[in-house]
mmCIF file of C-alpha atoms in Angstrom:
data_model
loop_
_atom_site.group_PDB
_atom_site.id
_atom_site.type_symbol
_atom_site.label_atom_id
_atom_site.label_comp_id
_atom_site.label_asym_id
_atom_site.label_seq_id
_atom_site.Cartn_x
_atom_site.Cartn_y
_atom_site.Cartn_z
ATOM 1 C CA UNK R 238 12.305 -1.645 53.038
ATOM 2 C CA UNK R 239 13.478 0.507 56.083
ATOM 3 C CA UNK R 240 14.980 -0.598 58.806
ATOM 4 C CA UNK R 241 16.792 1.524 61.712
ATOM 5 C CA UNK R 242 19.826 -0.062 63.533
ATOM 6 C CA UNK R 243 21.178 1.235 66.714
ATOM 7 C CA UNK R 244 22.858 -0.600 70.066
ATOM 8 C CA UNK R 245 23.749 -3.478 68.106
ATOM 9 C CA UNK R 246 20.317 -4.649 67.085
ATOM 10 C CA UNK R 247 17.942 -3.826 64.557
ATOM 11 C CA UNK R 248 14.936 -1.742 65.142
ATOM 12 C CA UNK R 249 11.641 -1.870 62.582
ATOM 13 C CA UNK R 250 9.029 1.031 62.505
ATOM 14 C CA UNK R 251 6.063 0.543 64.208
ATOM 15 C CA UNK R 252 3.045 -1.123 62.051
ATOM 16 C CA UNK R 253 0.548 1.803 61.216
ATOM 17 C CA UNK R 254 -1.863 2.197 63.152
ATOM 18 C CA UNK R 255 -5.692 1.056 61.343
ATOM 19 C CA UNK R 256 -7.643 3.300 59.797
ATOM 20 C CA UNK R 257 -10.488 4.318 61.956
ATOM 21 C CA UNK R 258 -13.723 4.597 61.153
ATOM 22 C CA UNK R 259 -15.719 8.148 61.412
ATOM 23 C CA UNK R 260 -17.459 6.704 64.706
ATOM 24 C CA UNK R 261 -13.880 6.502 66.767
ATOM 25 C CA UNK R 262 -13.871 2.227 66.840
ATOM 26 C CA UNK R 263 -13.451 -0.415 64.237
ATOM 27 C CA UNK R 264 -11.958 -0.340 60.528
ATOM 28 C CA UNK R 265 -12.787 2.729 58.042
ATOM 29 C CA UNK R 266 -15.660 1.463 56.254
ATOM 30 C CA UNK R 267 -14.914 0.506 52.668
ATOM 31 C CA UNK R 268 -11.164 -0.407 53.145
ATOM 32 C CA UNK R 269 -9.066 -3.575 52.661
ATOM 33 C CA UNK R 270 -11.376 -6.816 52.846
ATOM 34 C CA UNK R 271 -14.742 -5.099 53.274
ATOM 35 C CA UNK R 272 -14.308 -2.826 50.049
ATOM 36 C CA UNK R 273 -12.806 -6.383 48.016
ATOM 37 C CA UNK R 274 -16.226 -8.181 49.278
ATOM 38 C CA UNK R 275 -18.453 -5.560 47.812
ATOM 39 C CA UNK R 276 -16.360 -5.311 44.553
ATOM 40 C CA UNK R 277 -16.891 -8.964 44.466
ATOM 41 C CA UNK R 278 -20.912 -8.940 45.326
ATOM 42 C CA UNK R 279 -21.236 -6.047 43.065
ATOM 43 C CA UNK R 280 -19.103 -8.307 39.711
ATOM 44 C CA UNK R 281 -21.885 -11.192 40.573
ATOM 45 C CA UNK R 282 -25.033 -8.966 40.519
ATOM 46 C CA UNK R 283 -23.892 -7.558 37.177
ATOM 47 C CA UNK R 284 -22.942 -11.078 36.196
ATOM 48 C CA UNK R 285 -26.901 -11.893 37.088
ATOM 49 C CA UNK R 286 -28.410 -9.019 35.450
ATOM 50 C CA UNK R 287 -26.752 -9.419 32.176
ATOM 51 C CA UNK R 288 -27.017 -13.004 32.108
ATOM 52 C CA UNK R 289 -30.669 -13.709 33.457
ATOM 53 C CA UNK R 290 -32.223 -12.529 30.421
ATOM 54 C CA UNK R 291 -31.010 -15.278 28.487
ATOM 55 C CA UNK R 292 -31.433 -17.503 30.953
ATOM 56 C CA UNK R 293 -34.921 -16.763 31.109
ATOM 57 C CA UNK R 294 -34.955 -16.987 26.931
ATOM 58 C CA UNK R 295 -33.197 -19.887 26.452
ATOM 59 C CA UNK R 296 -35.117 -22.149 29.199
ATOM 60 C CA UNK R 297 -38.151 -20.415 27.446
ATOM 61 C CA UNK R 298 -37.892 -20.672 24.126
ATOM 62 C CA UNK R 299 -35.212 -23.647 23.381
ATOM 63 C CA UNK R 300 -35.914 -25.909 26.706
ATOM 64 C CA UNK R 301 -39.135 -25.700 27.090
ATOM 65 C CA UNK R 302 -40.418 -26.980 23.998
ATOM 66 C CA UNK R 303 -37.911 -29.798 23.851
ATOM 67 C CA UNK R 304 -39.003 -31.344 27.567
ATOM 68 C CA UNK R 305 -42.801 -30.400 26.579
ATOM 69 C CA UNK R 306 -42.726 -32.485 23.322
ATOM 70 C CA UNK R 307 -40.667 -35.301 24.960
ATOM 71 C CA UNK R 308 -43.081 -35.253 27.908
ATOM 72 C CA UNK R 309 -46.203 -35.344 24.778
ATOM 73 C CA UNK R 310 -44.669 -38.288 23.318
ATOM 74 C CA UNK R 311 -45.014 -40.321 26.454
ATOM 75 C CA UNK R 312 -48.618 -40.019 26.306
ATOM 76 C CA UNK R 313 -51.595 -41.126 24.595
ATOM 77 C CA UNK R 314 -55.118 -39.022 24.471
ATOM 78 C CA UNK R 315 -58.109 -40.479 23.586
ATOM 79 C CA UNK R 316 -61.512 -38.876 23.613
ATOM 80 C CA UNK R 317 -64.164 -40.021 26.585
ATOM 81 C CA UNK R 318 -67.349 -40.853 25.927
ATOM 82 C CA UNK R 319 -69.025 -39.648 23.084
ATOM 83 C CA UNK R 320 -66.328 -36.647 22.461
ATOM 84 C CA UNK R 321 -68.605 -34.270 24.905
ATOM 85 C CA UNK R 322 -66.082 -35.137 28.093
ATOM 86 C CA UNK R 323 -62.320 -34.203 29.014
ATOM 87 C CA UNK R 324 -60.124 -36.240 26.983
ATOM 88 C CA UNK R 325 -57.928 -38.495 28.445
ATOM 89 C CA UNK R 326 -54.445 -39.023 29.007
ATOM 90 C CA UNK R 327 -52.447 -42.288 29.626
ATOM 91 C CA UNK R 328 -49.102 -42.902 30.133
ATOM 92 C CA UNK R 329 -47.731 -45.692 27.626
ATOM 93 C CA UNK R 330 -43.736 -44.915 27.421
ATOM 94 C CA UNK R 331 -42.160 -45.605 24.422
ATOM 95 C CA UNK R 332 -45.317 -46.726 21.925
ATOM 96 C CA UNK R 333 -45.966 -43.552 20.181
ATOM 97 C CA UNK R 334 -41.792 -44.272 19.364
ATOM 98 C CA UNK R 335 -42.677 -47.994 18.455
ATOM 99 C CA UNK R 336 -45.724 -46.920 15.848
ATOM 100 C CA UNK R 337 -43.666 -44.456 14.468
ATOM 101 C CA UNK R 338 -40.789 -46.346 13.695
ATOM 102 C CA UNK R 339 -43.361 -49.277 12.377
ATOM 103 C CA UNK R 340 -44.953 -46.991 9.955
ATOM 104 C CA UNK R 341 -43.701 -47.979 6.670
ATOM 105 C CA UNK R 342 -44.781 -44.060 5.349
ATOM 106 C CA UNK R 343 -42.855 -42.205 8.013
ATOM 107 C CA UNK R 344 -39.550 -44.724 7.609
ATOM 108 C CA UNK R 345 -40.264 -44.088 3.384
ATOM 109 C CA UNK R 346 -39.817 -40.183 4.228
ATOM 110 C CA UNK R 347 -36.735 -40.960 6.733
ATOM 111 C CA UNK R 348 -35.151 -42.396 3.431
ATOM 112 C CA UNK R 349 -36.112 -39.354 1.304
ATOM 113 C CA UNK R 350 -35.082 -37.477 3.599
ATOM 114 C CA UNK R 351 -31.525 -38.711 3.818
ATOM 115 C CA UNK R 352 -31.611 -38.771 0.043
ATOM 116 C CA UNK R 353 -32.137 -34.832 -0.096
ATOM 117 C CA UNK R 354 -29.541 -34.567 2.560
ATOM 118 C CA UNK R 355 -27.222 -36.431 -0.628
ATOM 119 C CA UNK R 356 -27.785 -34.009 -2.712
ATOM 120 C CA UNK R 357 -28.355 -31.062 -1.258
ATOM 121 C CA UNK R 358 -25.790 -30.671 1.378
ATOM 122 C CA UNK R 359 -22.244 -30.908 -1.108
ATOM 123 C CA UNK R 360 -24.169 -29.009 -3.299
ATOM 124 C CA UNK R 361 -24.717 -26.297 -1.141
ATOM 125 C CA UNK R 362 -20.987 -26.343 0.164
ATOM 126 C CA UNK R 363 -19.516 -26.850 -2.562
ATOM 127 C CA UNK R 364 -21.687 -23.500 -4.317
ATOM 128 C CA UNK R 365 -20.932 -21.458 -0.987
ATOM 129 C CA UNK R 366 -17.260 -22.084 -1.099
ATOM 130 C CA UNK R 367 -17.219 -21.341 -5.242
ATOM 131 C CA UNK R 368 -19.032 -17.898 -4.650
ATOM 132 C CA UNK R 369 -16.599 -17.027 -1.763
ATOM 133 C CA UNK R 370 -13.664 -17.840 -3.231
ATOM 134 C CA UNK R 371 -14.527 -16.225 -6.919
ATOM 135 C CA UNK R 372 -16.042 -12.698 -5.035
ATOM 136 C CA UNK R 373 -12.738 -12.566 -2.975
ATOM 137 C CA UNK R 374 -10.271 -13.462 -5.737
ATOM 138 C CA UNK R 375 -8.017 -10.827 -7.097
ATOM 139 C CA UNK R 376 -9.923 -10.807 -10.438
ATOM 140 C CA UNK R 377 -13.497 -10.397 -9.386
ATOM 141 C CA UNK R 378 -14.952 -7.458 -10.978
ATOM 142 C CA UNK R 379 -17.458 -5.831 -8.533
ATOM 143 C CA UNK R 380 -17.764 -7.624 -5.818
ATOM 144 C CA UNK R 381 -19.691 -5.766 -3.521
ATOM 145 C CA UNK R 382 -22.346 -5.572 -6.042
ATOM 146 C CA UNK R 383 -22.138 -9.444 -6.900
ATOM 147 C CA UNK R 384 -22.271 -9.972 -2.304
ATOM 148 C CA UNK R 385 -25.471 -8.225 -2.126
ATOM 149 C CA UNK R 386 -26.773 -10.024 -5.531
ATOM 150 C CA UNK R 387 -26.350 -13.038 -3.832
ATOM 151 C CA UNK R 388 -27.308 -12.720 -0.904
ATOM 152 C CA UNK R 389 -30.681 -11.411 -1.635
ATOM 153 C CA UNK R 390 -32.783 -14.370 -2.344
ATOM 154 C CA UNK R 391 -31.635 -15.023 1.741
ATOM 155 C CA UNK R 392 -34.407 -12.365 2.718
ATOM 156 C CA UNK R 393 -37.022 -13.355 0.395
ATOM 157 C CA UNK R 394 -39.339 -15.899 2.579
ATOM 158 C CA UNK R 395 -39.712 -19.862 2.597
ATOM 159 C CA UNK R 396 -43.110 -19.531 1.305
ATOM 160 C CA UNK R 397 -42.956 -16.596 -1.109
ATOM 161 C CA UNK R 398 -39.660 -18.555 -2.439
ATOM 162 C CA UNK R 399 -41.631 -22.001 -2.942
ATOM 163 C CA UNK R 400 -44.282 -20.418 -4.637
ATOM 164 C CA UNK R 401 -42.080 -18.222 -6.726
ATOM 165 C CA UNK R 402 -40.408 -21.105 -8.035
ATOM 166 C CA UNK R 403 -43.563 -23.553 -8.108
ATOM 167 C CA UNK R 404 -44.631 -21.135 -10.716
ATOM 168 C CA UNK R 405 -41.685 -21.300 -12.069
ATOM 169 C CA UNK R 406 -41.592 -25.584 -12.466
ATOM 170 C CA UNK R 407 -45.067 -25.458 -14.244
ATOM 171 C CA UNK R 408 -44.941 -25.772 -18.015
ATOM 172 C CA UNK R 409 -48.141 -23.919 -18.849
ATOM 173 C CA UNK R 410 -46.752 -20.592 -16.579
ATOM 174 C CA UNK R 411 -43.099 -21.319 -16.359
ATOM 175 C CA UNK R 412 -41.304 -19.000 -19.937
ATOM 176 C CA UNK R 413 -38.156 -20.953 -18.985
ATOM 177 C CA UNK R 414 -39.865 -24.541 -19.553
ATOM 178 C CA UNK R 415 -42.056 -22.841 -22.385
ATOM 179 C CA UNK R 416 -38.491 -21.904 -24.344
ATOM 180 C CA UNK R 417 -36.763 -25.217 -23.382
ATOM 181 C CA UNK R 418 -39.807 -26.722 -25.073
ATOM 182 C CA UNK R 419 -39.867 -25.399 -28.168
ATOM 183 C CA UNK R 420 -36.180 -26.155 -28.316
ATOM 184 C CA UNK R 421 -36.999 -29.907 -27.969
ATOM 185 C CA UNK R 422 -36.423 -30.083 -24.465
ATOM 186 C CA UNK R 423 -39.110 -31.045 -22.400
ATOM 187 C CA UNK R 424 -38.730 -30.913 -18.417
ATOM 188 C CA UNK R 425 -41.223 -31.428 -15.665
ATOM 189 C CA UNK R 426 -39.408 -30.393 -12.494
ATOM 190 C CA UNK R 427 -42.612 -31.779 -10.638
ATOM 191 C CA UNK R 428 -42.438 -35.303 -11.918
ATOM 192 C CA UNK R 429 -41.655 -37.801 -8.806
ATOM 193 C CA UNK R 430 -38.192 -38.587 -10.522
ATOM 194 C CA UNK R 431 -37.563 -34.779 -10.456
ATOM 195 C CA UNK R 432 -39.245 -33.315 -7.276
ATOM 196 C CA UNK R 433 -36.000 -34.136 -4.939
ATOM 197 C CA UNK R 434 -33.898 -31.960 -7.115
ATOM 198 C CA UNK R 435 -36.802 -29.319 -7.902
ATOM 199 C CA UNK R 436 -36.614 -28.760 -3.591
ATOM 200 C CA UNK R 437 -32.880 -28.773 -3.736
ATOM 201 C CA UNK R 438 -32.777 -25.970 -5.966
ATOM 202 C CA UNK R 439 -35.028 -23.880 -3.479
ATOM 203 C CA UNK R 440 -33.044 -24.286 -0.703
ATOM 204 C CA UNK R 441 -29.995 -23.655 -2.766
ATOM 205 C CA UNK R 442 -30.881 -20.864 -4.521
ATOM 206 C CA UNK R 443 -32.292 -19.004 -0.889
ATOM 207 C CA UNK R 444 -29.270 -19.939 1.531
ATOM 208 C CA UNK R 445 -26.414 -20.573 -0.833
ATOM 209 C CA UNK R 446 -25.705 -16.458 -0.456
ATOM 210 C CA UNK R 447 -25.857 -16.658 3.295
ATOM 211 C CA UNK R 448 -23.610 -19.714 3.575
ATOM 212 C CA UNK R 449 -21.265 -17.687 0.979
ATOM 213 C CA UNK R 450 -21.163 -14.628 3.157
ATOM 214 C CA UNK R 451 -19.639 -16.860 6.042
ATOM 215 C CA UNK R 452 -16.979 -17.844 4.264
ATOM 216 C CA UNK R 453 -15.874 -14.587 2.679
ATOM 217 C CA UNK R 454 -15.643 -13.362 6.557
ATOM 218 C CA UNK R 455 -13.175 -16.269 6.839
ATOM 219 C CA UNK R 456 -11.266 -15.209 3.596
ATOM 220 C CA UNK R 457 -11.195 -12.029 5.351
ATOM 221 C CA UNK R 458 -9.615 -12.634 8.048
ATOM 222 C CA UNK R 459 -6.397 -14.084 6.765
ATOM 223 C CA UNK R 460 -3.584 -12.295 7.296
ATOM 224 C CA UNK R 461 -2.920 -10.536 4.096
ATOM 225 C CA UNK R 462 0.773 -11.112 4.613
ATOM 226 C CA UNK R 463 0.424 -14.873 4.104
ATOM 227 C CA UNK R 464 -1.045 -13.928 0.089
ATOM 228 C CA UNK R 465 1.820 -11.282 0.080
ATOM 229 C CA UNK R 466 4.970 -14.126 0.968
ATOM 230 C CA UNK R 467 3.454 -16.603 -1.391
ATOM 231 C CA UNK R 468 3.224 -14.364 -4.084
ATOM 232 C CA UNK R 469 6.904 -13.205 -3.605
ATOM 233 C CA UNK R 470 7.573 -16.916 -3.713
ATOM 234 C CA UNK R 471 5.983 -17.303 -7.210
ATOM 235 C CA UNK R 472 2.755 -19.080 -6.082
ATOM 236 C CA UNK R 473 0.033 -18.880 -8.483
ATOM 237 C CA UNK R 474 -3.562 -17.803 -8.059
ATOM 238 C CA UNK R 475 -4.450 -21.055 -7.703
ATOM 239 C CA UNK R 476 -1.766 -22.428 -5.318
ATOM 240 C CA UNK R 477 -2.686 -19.734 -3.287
ATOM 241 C CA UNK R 478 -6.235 -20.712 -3.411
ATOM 242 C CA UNK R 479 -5.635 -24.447 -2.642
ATOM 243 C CA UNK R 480 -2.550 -24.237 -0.536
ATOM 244 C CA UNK R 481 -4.012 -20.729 2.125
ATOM 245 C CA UNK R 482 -7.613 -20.125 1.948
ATOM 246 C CA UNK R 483 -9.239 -23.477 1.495
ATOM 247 C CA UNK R 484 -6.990 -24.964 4.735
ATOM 248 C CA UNK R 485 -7.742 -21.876 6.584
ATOM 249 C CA UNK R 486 -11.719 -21.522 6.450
ATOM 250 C CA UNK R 487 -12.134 -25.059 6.607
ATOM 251 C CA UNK R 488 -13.455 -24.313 10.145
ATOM 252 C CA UNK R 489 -15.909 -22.299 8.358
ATOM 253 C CA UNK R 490 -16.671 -24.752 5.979
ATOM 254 C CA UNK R 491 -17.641 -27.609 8.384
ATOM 255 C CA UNK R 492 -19.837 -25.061 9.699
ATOM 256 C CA UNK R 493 -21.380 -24.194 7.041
ATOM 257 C CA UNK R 494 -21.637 -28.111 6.826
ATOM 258 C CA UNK R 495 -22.951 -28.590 10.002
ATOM 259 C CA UNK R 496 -25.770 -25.506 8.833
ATOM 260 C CA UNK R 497 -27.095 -27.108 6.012
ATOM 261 C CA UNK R 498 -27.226 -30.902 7.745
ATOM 262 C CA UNK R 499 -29.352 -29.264 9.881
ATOM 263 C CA UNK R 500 -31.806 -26.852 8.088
ATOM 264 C CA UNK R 501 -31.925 -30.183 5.894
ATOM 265 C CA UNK R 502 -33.065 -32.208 8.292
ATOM 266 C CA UNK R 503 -36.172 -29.581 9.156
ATOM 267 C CA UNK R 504 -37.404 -29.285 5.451
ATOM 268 C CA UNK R 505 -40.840 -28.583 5.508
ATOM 269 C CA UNK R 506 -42.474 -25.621 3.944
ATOM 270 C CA UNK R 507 -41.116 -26.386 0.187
ATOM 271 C CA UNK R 508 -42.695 -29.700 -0.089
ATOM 272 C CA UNK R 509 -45.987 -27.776 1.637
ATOM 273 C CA UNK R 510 -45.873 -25.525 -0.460
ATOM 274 C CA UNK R 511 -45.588 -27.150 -3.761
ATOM 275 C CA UNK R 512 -47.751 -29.943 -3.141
ATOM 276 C CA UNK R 513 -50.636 -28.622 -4.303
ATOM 277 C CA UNK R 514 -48.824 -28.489 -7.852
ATOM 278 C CA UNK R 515 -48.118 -31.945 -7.944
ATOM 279 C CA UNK R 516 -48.637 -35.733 -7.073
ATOM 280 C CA UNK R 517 -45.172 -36.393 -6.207
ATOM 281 C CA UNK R 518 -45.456 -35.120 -2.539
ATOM 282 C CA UNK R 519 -47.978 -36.864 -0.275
ATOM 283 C CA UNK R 520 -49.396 -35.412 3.119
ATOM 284 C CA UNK R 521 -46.245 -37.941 5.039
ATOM 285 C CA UNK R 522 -43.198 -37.062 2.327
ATOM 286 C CA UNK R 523 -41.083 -35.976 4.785
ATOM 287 C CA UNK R 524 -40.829 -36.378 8.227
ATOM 288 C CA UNK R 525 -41.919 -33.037 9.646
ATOM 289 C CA UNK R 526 -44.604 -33.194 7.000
ATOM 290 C CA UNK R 527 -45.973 -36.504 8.514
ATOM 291 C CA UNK R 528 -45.726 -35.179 11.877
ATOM 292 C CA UNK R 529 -47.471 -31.991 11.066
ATOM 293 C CA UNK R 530 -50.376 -34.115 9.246
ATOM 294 C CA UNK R 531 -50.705 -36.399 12.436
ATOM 295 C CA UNK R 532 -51.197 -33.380 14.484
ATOM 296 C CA UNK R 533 -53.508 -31.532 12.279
ATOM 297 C CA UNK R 534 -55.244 -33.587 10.325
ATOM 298 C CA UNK R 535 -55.508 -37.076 12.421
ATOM 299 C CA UNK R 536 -55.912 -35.648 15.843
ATOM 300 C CA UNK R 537 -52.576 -37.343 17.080
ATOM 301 C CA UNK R 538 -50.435 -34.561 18.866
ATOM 302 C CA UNK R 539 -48.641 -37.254 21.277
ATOM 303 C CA UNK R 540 -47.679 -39.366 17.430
ATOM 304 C CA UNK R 541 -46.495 -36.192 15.788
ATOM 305 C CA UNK R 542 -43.846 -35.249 19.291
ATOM 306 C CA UNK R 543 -42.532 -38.557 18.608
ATOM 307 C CA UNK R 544 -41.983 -38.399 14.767
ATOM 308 C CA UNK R 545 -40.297 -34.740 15.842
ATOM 309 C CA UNK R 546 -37.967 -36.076 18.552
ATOM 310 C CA UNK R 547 -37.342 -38.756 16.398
ATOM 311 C CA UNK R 548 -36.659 -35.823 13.401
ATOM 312 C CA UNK R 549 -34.723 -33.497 16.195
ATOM 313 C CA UNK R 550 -32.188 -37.284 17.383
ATOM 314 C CA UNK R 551 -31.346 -37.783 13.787
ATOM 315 C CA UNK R 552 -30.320 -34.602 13.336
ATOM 316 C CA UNK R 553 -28.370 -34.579 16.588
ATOM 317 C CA UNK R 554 -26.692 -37.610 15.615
ATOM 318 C CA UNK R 555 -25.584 -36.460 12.016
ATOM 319 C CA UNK R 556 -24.195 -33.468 13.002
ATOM 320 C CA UNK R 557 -22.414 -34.722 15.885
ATOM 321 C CA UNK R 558 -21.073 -37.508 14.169
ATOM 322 C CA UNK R 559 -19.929 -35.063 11.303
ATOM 323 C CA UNK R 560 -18.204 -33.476 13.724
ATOM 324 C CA UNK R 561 -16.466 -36.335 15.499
ATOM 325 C CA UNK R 562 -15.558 -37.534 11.644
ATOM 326 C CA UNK R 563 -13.596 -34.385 10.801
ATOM 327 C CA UNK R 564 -11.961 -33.885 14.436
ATOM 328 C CA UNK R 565 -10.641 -37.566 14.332
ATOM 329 C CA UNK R 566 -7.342 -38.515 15.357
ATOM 330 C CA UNK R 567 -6.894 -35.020 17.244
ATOM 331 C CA UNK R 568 -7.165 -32.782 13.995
ATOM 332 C CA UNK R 569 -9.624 -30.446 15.362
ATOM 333 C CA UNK R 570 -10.602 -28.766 12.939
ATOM 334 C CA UNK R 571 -13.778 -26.946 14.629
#
């Protein structure tokens, strides 16, 4: 601050005079308020640009299908005539929803369905979070190679996976079942009391490495300190285990949780593909089987949108509750 006294009073320096612009009238172009506004225009077109193309993708490709099979549900088509005119459309609300729901086949698969979701989703949890914590414990023996080992089966396909195992539950081509038999032990994974656990395995076997890698990213990213004080402290390998990495990826863990309620909830191509092995699977055994025979075999597209938002609220309402359960009482865990 400078100020200049003199004669008793106190005498401040003259404001500067505004910069003028080039033309002799008027602020300099580009200073003060006028140079903030374009920094600020200039922030939001960049902000459009870089967020417009997933704008565009998501409204595409994730809203789009969702408000076009809700819209499909609402309808009915029926062909005019004789089949040679338009078919038509009616408007009848909720009734594909009520037919649905009063189909004793589709509510059978709703019950398989949750009965997979029994068995395969702690099994899958509890086999990611068993192959994370073994690769990443202080006495795993090459554990790069055993990460990419187990993670391989992740990028074999659905369908080259179903078959490669379908082959694999059939006595007369399976060397596995062939040894087990002349040991006295005779299995038919493709028996109807089987076939639940026969699918489990598939999905276990081709996401149990990808669900694993999650979690050693967790493990890796506690601070190595923490390992460091407890083992000055005289914790064991196992107190370690229980006490610092299990509470600290269980973020991870409900969502690898979260993961497999959902990819459970969409099983399809195992039970496609192995049905032509067996009688245990009918053309309605699980949900998005029945709604995939309703649109391509019975000519029903609005019946099959309402079996799959009826599929798609299920699954929104397990994970969400799962969530909900575990954040309770303000523990958030995720």
């Amino acid at each position: 601050m400078s100020q200049t006294r003199a004669a008793g009073r106190v005498l401040r320096p003259a404001p500067a005079p505004a910069p003028q612009s080039p033309r002799g009238s008027g602020p300099a172009r580009g200073s003060g308020p006028t140079r903030a506004g374009q920094r600020r225009r200039h922030s939001r077109a960049a902000l459009l640009v870089m967020v417009a193309p997933f704008a565009v993708m998501f409204a595409a490709f994730f809203l789009a299908p969702i408000v076009y099979a809700i819209n499909d549900s609402l309808f009915s088509t029926k062909a005019s005539g004789l089949g040679f005119g338009a078919p038509e459309k009616t408007f009848v609300l909720f009734a594909n929803y009520a037919t649905a729901l009063g189909d004793p086949s589709f509510i059978e698969s709703l019950g398989r369905l949750l009965a997979f979701a029994a068995i395969e989703v702690p099994l899958m949890v509890v086999t990611a979070v068993g192959l994370a914590l073994l690769i990443d414990s202080a006495g795993a023996r090459f554990p790069r190679i055993f990460r990419v080992v187990f993670f391989i089966p992740y990028g074999v396909p659905g369908v080259i996976a179903a078959l490669l195992w379908g082959f694999l539950y059939i006595p007369a081509t399976s060397p596995i079942l062939q040894v087990l038999s002349v040991l006295g032990i005779d299995l038919n994974p493709l028996s109807t009391d089987s076939i639940l656990f026969a699918i489990a395995n598939i999905a276990l076997w081709g996401f149990a490495g990808y669900n694993m890698f999650i979690l050693i990213a967790a493990l890796n990213a506690i601070p190595s300190e923490l390992f460091e004080a407890a083992k000055i402290d005289g914790a064991s390998e196992w107190a370690i285990t229980w006490r610092i990495k299990l509470p600290l990826v269980r973020p991870s863990v409900i969502l690898v949780t979260v993961f497999t309620i959902i990819g459970t909830l969409q099983l399809f191509v195992e039970p496609l593909v192995l049905r032509p092995l067996t009688t245990a699977i009918s053309s309605d055994y699980t949900p998005n089987l029945a709604a995939y025979n309703q649109a391509f075999s019975q000519g029903n597209p609005n019946l099959a949108a309402a079996m799959a938002v009826i599929v798609a609220l299920l699954g929104f309402a397990f994970s969400f509750g799962f969530l909900r359960l575990v954040n309770r009482k303000g523990d958030r865990a995720w």
